[in-house]
Short mmCIF file of C-alpha atoms in Angstrom, two decimals:
data_model
loop_
_atom_site.label_atom_id
_atom_site.label_comp_id
_atom_site.label_asym_id
_atom_site.label_seq_id
_atom_site.Cartn_x
_atom_site.Cartn_y
_atom_site.Cartn_z
CA MET A 1 94.01 84.14 -112.81
CA ILE A 2 94.70 87.35 -112.11
CA ASP A 3 92.91 89.96 -111.49
CA GLY A 4 89.08 86.90 -112.35
CA THR A 5 90.97 86.97 -115.67
CA PRO A 6 91.68 83.99 -117.33
CA LEU A 7 94.70 83.46 -118.77
CA PRO A 8 96.65 81.17 -122.01
CA LEU A 9 97.60 78.64 -120.63
CA VAL A 10 100.68 76.84 -122.88
CA GLY A 11 100.11 73.06 -123.06
CA PRO A 12 97.96 70.61 -124.50
CA GLN A 13 94.08 72.07 -123.34
CA SER A 14 92.92 69.78 -125.97
CA ALA A 15 91.54 65.56 -124.79
CA LEU A 16 93.79 64.08 -126.83
CA ARG A 17 93.28 60.70 -126.78
CA ALA A 18 96.30 58.77 -123.91
CA ASP A 19 97.65 56.97 -126.57
CA ALA A 20 98.65 60.31 -128.67
CA VAL A 21 99.40 61.81 -125.23
CA ARG A 22 102.03 59.16 -125.08
CA ASN A 23 103.48 59.71 -128.10
CA ARG A 24 103.40 63.24 -128.22
CA ALA A 25 105.46 62.59 -124.60
CA LEU A 26 107.82 59.89 -125.95
CA LEU A 27 108.05 62.13 -129.04
CA LEU A 28 109.28 65.63 -127.48
CA GLU A 29 111.71 62.92 -124.70
CA ALA A 30 113.93 61.71 -127.53
CA ALA A 31 113.91 65.59 -129.12
CA ALA A 32 114.61 66.63 -125.00
CA GLU A 33 117.66 64.09 -125.56
CA LEU A 34 118.65 65.52 -128.95
CA ALA A 35 119.06 68.86 -127.02
CA SER A 36 121.54 68.00 -124.60
CA GLU A 37 123.28 65.45 -126.76
CA ARG A 38 124.31 68.44 -129.47
CA GLY A 39 122.60 71.71 -128.86
CA ALA A 40 118.73 72.42 -129.91
CA ALA A 41 120.85 73.06 -133.82
CA ALA A 42 120.80 69.21 -133.54
CA ILE A 43 116.01 69.33 -133.41
CA THR A 44 115.17 68.56 -136.89
CA MET A 45 111.78 66.72 -137.36
CA GLU A 46 113.66 64.49 -139.09
CA THR A 47 116.30 63.61 -135.77
CA VAL A 48 113.48 63.24 -133.67
CA ALA A 49 111.29 60.76 -136.20
CA ALA A 50 114.65 58.84 -136.21
CA ALA A 51 115.33 58.68 -132.57
CA ALA A 52 111.72 58.22 -131.29
CA GLY A 53 111.64 55.55 -134.47
CA VAL A 54 108.36 56.50 -135.52
CA GLY A 55 108.14 58.29 -139.16
CA LYS A 56 108.71 61.86 -139.69
CA GLY A 57 104.16 62.30 -140.94
CA THR A 58 103.62 61.43 -137.00
CA VAL A 59 106.39 64.05 -135.80
CA SER A 60 103.96 66.86 -138.56
CA ARG A 61 100.51 65.78 -137.61
CA ARG A 62 102.11 66.21 -133.92
CA PHE A 63 103.57 69.11 -133.28
CA GLY A 64 102.99 70.71 -137.31
CA ASP A 65 106.50 71.86 -137.91
CA ARG A 66 110.09 72.21 -136.26
CA ASN A 67 108.98 75.32 -134.84
CA GLY A 68 105.77 73.79 -133.81
CA LEU A 69 108.38 71.44 -132.28
CA LEU A 70 110.69 73.28 -130.15
CA GLN A 71 107.79 75.28 -128.34
CA ALA A 72 106.60 72.17 -127.55
CA LEU A 73 110.09 71.22 -125.86
CA LEU A 74 110.60 75.04 -124.27
CA ASP A 75 106.87 74.24 -122.75
CA ARG A 76 107.49 72.34 -119.82
CA SER A 77 109.95 74.99 -118.37
CA GLU A 78 108.09 77.16 -120.14
CA VAL A 79 105.42 76.38 -117.40
CA LEU A 80 107.41 76.65 -114.02
CA PHE A 81 108.66 80.37 -115.58
CA GLN A 82 104.39 81.36 -115.97
CA GLU A 83 103.45 79.25 -112.90
CA ALA A 84 106.95 81.88 -110.89
CA PHE A 85 105.05 85.45 -112.02
CA LEU A 86 101.67 83.73 -111.72
CA SER A 87 101.20 82.22 -107.62
CA GLY A 88 105.52 81.08 -107.01
CA PRO A 89 106.54 83.64 -104.82
CA PRO A 90 107.34 87.89 -103.90
CA PRO A 91 108.92 89.98 -105.79
CA LEU A 92 107.35 88.03 -108.65
CA GLY A 93 104.70 86.57 -107.66
CA PRO A 94 101.20 87.86 -106.08
CA GLY A 95 101.75 89.57 -102.36
CA ALA A 96 104.80 92.24 -103.37
CA ASP A 97 103.14 95.12 -104.87
CA ALA A 98 102.62 95.36 -109.01
CA ALA A 99 105.38 97.80 -108.98
CA ALA A 100 108.20 95.55 -107.07
CA ARG A 101 106.00 92.60 -109.21
CA LEU A 102 107.13 94.04 -112.32
CA ARG A 103 110.67 95.28 -111.15
CA ALA A 104 111.22 91.80 -111.60
CA PHE A 105 109.98 89.78 -114.03
CA GLY A 106 112.36 91.35 -115.93
CA PRO A 107 115.34 90.45 -114.31
CA ALA A 108 113.96 86.17 -113.48
CA LEU A 109 112.17 86.53 -116.97
CA LEU A 110 116.15 87.71 -118.31
CA ARG A 111 117.75 84.73 -115.69
CA HIS A 112 114.54 81.87 -117.26
CA GLU A 113 115.71 82.42 -121.17
CA HIS A 114 119.24 83.35 -120.59
CA ALA A 115 119.04 78.94 -119.18
CA HIS A 116 117.38 76.87 -122.02
CA ARG A 117 118.63 80.25 -124.09
CA ASP A 118 120.03 77.73 -127.05
CA LEU A 119 115.88 76.24 -127.33
CA TYR A 120 114.93 80.19 -127.27
CA LEU A 121 116.71 81.21 -130.01
CA ALA A 122 116.06 78.02 -132.11
CA ALA A 123 112.72 78.08 -131.61
CA GLU A 124 112.40 81.53 -132.23
CA PRO A 125 109.87 81.84 -133.98
CA THR A 126 109.10 83.67 -137.65
CA PRO A 127 108.48 86.96 -138.13
CA GLU A 128 104.44 86.76 -138.50
CA ARG A 129 104.28 84.55 -134.55
CA ARG A 130 106.76 86.88 -133.13
CA PHE A 131 103.96 87.72 -131.21
CA SER A 132 101.27 85.41 -131.03
CA VAL A 133 103.16 82.15 -129.35
CA PRO A 134 101.20 81.50 -127.14
CA ALA A 135 104.02 81.67 -123.98
CA ARG A 136 104.01 84.97 -125.08
CA GLN A 137 100.91 86.42 -124.60
CA LEU A 138 100.41 85.03 -121.67
CA ARG A 139 104.28 87.09 -120.18
CA HIS A 140 102.52 90.75 -122.25
CA ARG A 141 98.72 90.09 -120.81
CA HIS A 142 101.41 90.09 -116.85
CA VAL A 143 102.64 92.85 -117.27
CA ALA A 144 100.54 95.31 -119.78
CA LEU A 145 97.78 94.42 -116.43
CA LEU A 146 100.61 95.49 -114.41
CA VAL A 147 101.84 98.66 -116.17
CA ARG A 148 97.96 99.37 -116.28
CA ALA A 149 98.38 99.65 -111.80
CA VAL A 150 101.21 101.41 -111.58
CA LEU A 151 101.35 104.10 -114.41
CA PRO A 152 97.06 104.74 -115.17
CA GLY A 153 97.36 107.51 -117.66
CA ALA A 154 100.31 105.04 -120.04
CA ASP A 155 99.08 102.49 -123.29
CA ALA A 156 99.67 99.83 -120.70
CA GLU A 157 99.78 97.29 -123.50
CA LEU A 158 102.36 98.56 -125.70
CA LEU A 159 104.35 99.83 -123.29
CA ALA A 160 104.06 96.19 -122.28
CA HIS A 161 105.89 94.54 -125.91
CA THR A 162 108.47 98.14 -125.59
CA LEU A 163 109.08 96.68 -122.13
CA LEU A 164 109.73 92.68 -123.52
CA ALA A 165 111.34 93.71 -126.54
CA SER A 166 114.31 95.49 -123.85
CA VAL A 167 114.66 91.92 -122.47
CA ASP A 168 113.89 89.84 -125.43
CA VAL A 169 116.25 87.20 -125.83
CA VAL A 170 117.45 87.75 -129.21
CA LEU A 171 118.31 91.63 -128.91
CA VAL A 172 119.86 89.93 -124.86
CA ASP A 173 121.91 88.03 -127.54
CA HIS A 174 123.14 90.07 -129.55
CA PHE A 175 124.00 92.87 -126.89
CA LEU A 176 126.62 89.78 -124.91
CA ARG A 177 128.10 88.56 -128.28
CA PRO A 178 130.44 91.36 -127.43
CA GLY A 179 131.96 90.60 -124.15
CA ALA A 180 128.53 92.53 -121.84
CA SER A 181 126.81 91.02 -119.20
CA LEU A 182 123.44 89.35 -117.90
CA GLU A 183 123.98 92.00 -114.54
CA ARG A 184 123.74 94.77 -116.94
CA LEU A 185 120.56 93.98 -118.73
CA GLU A 186 119.38 93.83 -115.24
CA LYS A 187 120.09 97.33 -114.05
CA GLY A 188 118.30 98.73 -117.51
CA TRP A 189 115.27 97.09 -116.56
CA HIS A 190 115.46 98.08 -113.29
CA ASP A 191 116.67 101.94 -114.27
CA LEU A 192 114.08 102.00 -116.95
CA LEU A 193 112.02 101.47 -114.79
CA ASP A 194 112.47 103.76 -112.32
CA ARG A 195 113.31 106.52 -115.03
CA LEU A 196 109.18 106.00 -115.78
CA LEU A 197 107.17 105.72 -112.54
CA HIS A 198 109.15 108.67 -110.58
CA MET B 1 128.51 111.94 -139.35
CA ILE B 2 127.35 113.25 -136.16
CA ASP B 3 129.40 115.05 -133.52
CA GLY B 4 133.11 113.70 -135.61
CA THR B 5 131.63 109.96 -135.73
CA PRO B 6 131.63 108.56 -138.58
CA LEU B 7 128.54 105.90 -139.45
CA PRO B 8 128.00 103.01 -141.66
CA LEU B 9 125.80 104.22 -144.36
CA VAL B 10 124.18 102.09 -146.70
CA GLY B 11 124.55 100.95 -149.88
CA PRO B 12 127.78 99.98 -152.67
CA GLN B 13 131.26 101.51 -150.89
CA SER B 14 133.30 98.83 -152.67
CA ALA B 15 134.88 99.87 -155.63
CA LEU B 16 133.56 96.95 -157.65
CA ARG B 17 134.17 97.66 -161.04
CA ALA B 18 131.31 99.18 -164.02
CA ASP B 19 129.75 96.39 -165.12
CA ALA B 20 129.70 94.90 -162.09
CA VAL B 21 127.41 97.92 -161.24
CA ARG B 22 125.55 98.31 -164.02
CA ASN B 23 123.85 95.04 -163.66
CA ARG B 24 123.44 95.16 -159.68
CA ALA B 25 121.16 98.59 -160.98
CA LEU B 26 119.84 95.65 -163.41
CA LEU B 27 118.52 92.81 -160.84
CA LEU B 28 117.17 95.97 -158.55
CA GLU B 29 115.19 96.87 -161.45
CA ALA B 30 113.96 93.94 -162.16
CA ALA B 31 113.52 93.22 -157.92
CA ALA B 32 111.61 96.24 -157.83
CA GLU B 33 109.46 96.11 -160.87
CA LEU B 34 108.32 91.97 -159.59
CA ALA B 35 107.80 94.34 -155.98
CA SER B 36 105.14 97.19 -157.45
CA GLU B 37 103.97 94.56 -159.68
CA ARG B 38 103.19 91.91 -157.67
CA GLY B 39 104.20 91.92 -154.11
CA ALA B 40 107.96 91.78 -151.63
CA ALA B 41 106.07 87.95 -151.92
CA ALA B 42 106.94 87.87 -155.25
CA ILE B 43 110.78 88.27 -154.93
CA THR B 44 112.46 84.96 -155.03
CA MET B 45 116.64 84.57 -156.55
CA GLU B 46 114.72 82.59 -159.04
CA THR B 47 112.25 85.41 -160.39
CA VAL B 48 114.84 88.29 -159.70
CA ALA B 49 116.77 86.02 -161.87
CA ALA B 50 114.31 84.49 -164.54
CA ALA B 51 113.07 88.57 -165.25
CA ALA B 52 116.38 90.06 -166.02
CA GLY B 53 117.39 87.67 -168.00
CA VAL B 54 120.08 85.94 -166.11
CA GLY B 55 121.30 82.70 -164.32
CA LYS B 56 119.75 82.54 -160.15
CA GLY B 57 123.91 82.45 -160.18
CA THR B 58 123.86 85.90 -161.07
CA VAL B 59 121.61 87.11 -158.66
CA SER B 60 123.49 84.46 -155.88
CA ARG B 61 127.65 86.13 -156.14
CA ARG B 62 125.35 89.79 -156.86
CA PHE B 63 123.29 89.28 -153.31
CA GLY B 64 124.96 85.95 -151.70
CA ASP B 65 120.85 85.23 -150.74
CA ARG B 66 117.59 86.37 -151.18
CA ASN B 67 117.96 88.88 -147.52
CA GLY B 68 120.61 90.72 -148.46
CA LEU B 69 118.14 90.81 -151.99
CA LEU B 70 115.41 92.86 -149.83
CA GLN B 71 117.94 94.96 -148.50
CA ALA B 72 119.74 95.77 -151.67
CA LEU B 73 116.04 96.53 -152.53
CA LEU B 74 115.12 99.12 -149.02
CA ASP B 75 119.11 101.03 -149.60
CA ARG B 76 117.31 103.22 -151.91
CA SER B 77 114.63 104.41 -149.12
CA GLU B 78 117.43 103.90 -146.30
CA VAL B 79 119.18 106.38 -146.90
CA LEU B 80 116.71 108.71 -148.22
CA PHE B 81 115.51 108.14 -144.81
CA GLN B 82 118.41 108.70 -144.01
CA GLU B 83 119.56 111.50 -145.55
CA ALA B 84 116.55 112.87 -143.53
CA PHE B 85 117.49 112.53 -139.82
CA LEU B 86 120.74 113.05 -140.42
CA SER B 87 121.56 116.66 -141.94
CA GLY B 88 117.32 116.83 -142.98
CA PRO B 89 116.09 119.72 -141.63
CA PRO B 90 114.88 120.35 -137.92
CA PRO B 91 113.09 118.19 -135.68
CA LEU B 92 114.40 115.16 -137.47
CA GLY B 93 117.79 116.74 -138.71
CA PRO B 94 120.39 118.42 -137.09
CA GLY B 95 119.58 122.18 -136.09
CA ALA B 96 116.60 121.39 -133.52
CA ASP B 97 117.69 120.40 -129.69
CA ALA B 98 118.86 116.04 -128.68
CA ALA B 99 114.89 116.15 -127.09
CA ALA B 100 113.29 117.64 -130.24
CA ARG B 101 115.31 115.02 -132.24
CA LEU B 102 114.67 112.36 -130.93
CA ARG B 103 110.86 112.58 -130.02
CA ALA B 104 111.08 113.90 -133.66
CA PHE B 105 112.74 110.27 -134.80
CA GLY B 106 110.09 107.90 -133.94
CA PRO B 107 107.21 109.14 -135.53
CA ALA B 108 109.45 109.18 -138.66
CA LEU B 109 110.76 106.62 -138.45
CA LEU B 110 106.86 105.05 -138.34
CA ARG B 111 105.41 106.91 -141.21
CA HIS B 112 109.14 105.30 -143.14
CA GLU B 113 108.32 102.52 -142.74
CA HIS B 114 105.03 101.52 -142.92
CA ALA B 115 105.31 103.10 -146.42
CA HIS B 116 107.11 100.19 -147.84
CA ARG B 117 105.64 98.13 -145.72
CA ASP B 118 105.75 95.29 -147.07
CA LEU B 119 109.32 95.23 -148.12
CA TYR B 120 110.99 95.67 -144.62
CA LEU B 121 108.86 92.66 -143.11
CA ALA B 122 109.53 91.06 -146.45
CA ALA B 123 113.66 91.68 -145.81
CA GLU B 124 113.55 90.98 -141.46
CA PRO B 125 116.52 89.11 -140.77
CA THR B 126 116.70 86.23 -139.57
CA PRO B 127 118.06 86.27 -135.71
CA GLU B 128 120.74 86.32 -136.26
CA ARG B 129 121.00 89.21 -137.92
CA ARG B 130 118.17 91.04 -137.18
CA PHE B 131 120.90 93.31 -135.50
CA SER B 132 123.81 93.28 -137.29
CA VAL B 133 122.12 95.23 -140.38
CA PRO B 134 124.38 98.37 -141.63
CA ALA B 135 121.04 99.88 -142.21
CA ARG B 136 119.53 99.20 -138.79
CA GLN B 137 122.95 99.85 -137.02
CA LEU B 138 122.77 102.79 -138.39
CA ARG B 139 120.18 103.81 -137.10
CA HIS B 140 121.17 102.43 -133.06
CA ARG B 141 123.96 103.96 -132.53
CA HIS B 142 122.15 107.54 -134.63
CA VAL B 143 119.53 106.69 -130.68
CA ALA B 144 122.31 106.14 -128.52
CA LEU B 145 123.99 109.72 -129.20
CA LEU B 146 120.67 111.29 -129.19
CA VAL B 147 120.19 109.55 -125.89
CA ARG B 148 122.82 110.35 -124.18
CA ALA B 149 123.05 113.50 -124.33
CA VAL B 150 119.36 114.18 -123.59
CA LEU B 151 120.16 111.35 -120.13
CA PRO B 152 123.58 111.33 -119.55
CA GLY B 153 122.83 109.24 -116.84
CA ALA B 154 121.78 106.05 -118.58
CA ASP B 155 122.52 103.06 -120.52
CA ALA B 156 122.20 105.15 -123.93
CA GLU B 157 122.84 102.10 -126.52
CA LEU B 158 120.85 100.11 -123.86
CA LEU B 159 118.02 102.81 -123.92
CA ALA B 160 118.06 103.09 -127.97
CA HIS B 161 117.60 99.13 -128.22
CA THR B 162 114.07 99.82 -126.17
CA LEU B 163 112.88 102.17 -128.23
CA LEU B 164 114.26 100.93 -131.26
CA ALA B 165 111.95 97.79 -130.63
CA SER B 166 109.58 99.87 -129.32
CA VAL B 167 108.60 101.15 -133.20
CA ASP B 168 110.06 98.23 -134.28
CA VAL B 169 108.20 97.19 -138.28
CA VAL B 170 107.22 93.33 -137.02
CA LEU B 171 105.07 95.29 -133.70
CA VAL B 172 104.14 97.47 -135.57
CA ASP B 173 102.83 95.25 -138.34
CA HIS B 174 101.07 93.44 -135.58
CA PHE B 175 99.24 95.68 -133.11
CA LEU B 176 98.21 97.48 -136.08
CA ARG B 177 96.88 93.90 -137.10
CA PRO B 178 93.72 93.86 -135.03
CA GLY B 179 92.55 98.25 -135.82
CA ALA B 180 95.52 100.08 -133.98
CA SER B 181 96.96 103.02 -135.40
CA LEU B 182 99.86 104.35 -136.04
CA GLU B 183 99.33 107.71 -134.60
CA ARG B 184 98.35 105.96 -131.31
CA LEU B 185 101.94 104.16 -132.05
CA GLU B 186 103.47 107.61 -132.47
CA LYS B 187 101.71 109.19 -129.31
CA GLY B 188 103.50 105.97 -127.12
CA TRP B 189 107.10 107.09 -128.64
CA HIS B 190 105.55 110.53 -127.67
CA ASP B 191 104.29 109.06 -123.95
CA LEU B 192 107.65 106.95 -123.31
CA LEU B 193 110.07 109.88 -124.37
CA ASP B 194 108.62 111.92 -121.58
CA ARG B 195 108.33 109.71 -119.48
CA LEU B 196 111.43 109.21 -119.56
CA LEU B 197 111.91 112.51 -119.97
CA HIS B 198 110.29 114.77 -117.45
#
């Protein structure tokens, strides 16, 4: 919770039966192994099914489609990132004021996604889903709360989308190609905030 | 040109032979008819080939894939929008100062894309291509030039991406779903600029 507002955490919330949970963990383990050995591009419903020794239907029932599988695979590291900004040490976590937490959020997100870049790019949802992935909704809710605190007159919901778009993994990937640096993007986040807040 | 910088205009620039040009126009006509009758979702390489009475291979040779076809279909209206911001009347076109042109650009883009929303959403490129579509590169170059003029100390290239992301058609579509209005997004663009410039 932030300020008493319940937040949608990622991860399996439904009461899966124990064997279903084991089954899910087994499939994710196989997918993680595939990813570390051959890269995210090698992960398909078929390759994961084959690696786990089950039918493709089992993978489909558990994750829906490839994007669902990749999102699930990201959940573990996403949960660590969420813990960092929801309850970790300041300035990213509680204890620092809203401006300092917002300032720290962009670089933290940039570093986090960059560390899992291959998977995040592969898991990029289709346009219809881009803003409805639970992990993204949580990030947006968090940033909007901080924006509301530091810029009471602004449309916090909209401005949170704009801030998050400025460090979107697809934009970052495009931006880093011609030899730009992560530092330039972090500086850009700080500059944007400085201009907005002062 | 803006400030003497040549800009990449959309549209066929290569010297296609006359029959290839006619062929291309015929296919686009068939695609436009399909779109107006049954919506952008009905446009596939197969349906356009069938409607134009040619083989699927002909459509592939001309447009590459479905996204290339949809981009080509959008080119006609995109050219009108480009003319408006490159050489149309102020404040969007030349004659107004950079701040006024930048202020006018967001709402103009919002209105333009909203008018062709169905097609723009269908033509949304894959993540790898999202920032390399010529029409998008031209918009980015234009906004970056204006940002450079009004905020000489800023990373204009990066800030132009951020501004454009705030009115991205996929975000706008997501945002308008729960009953929000285009006016709120326009107000958001103006508010963002006011905070950046003052």
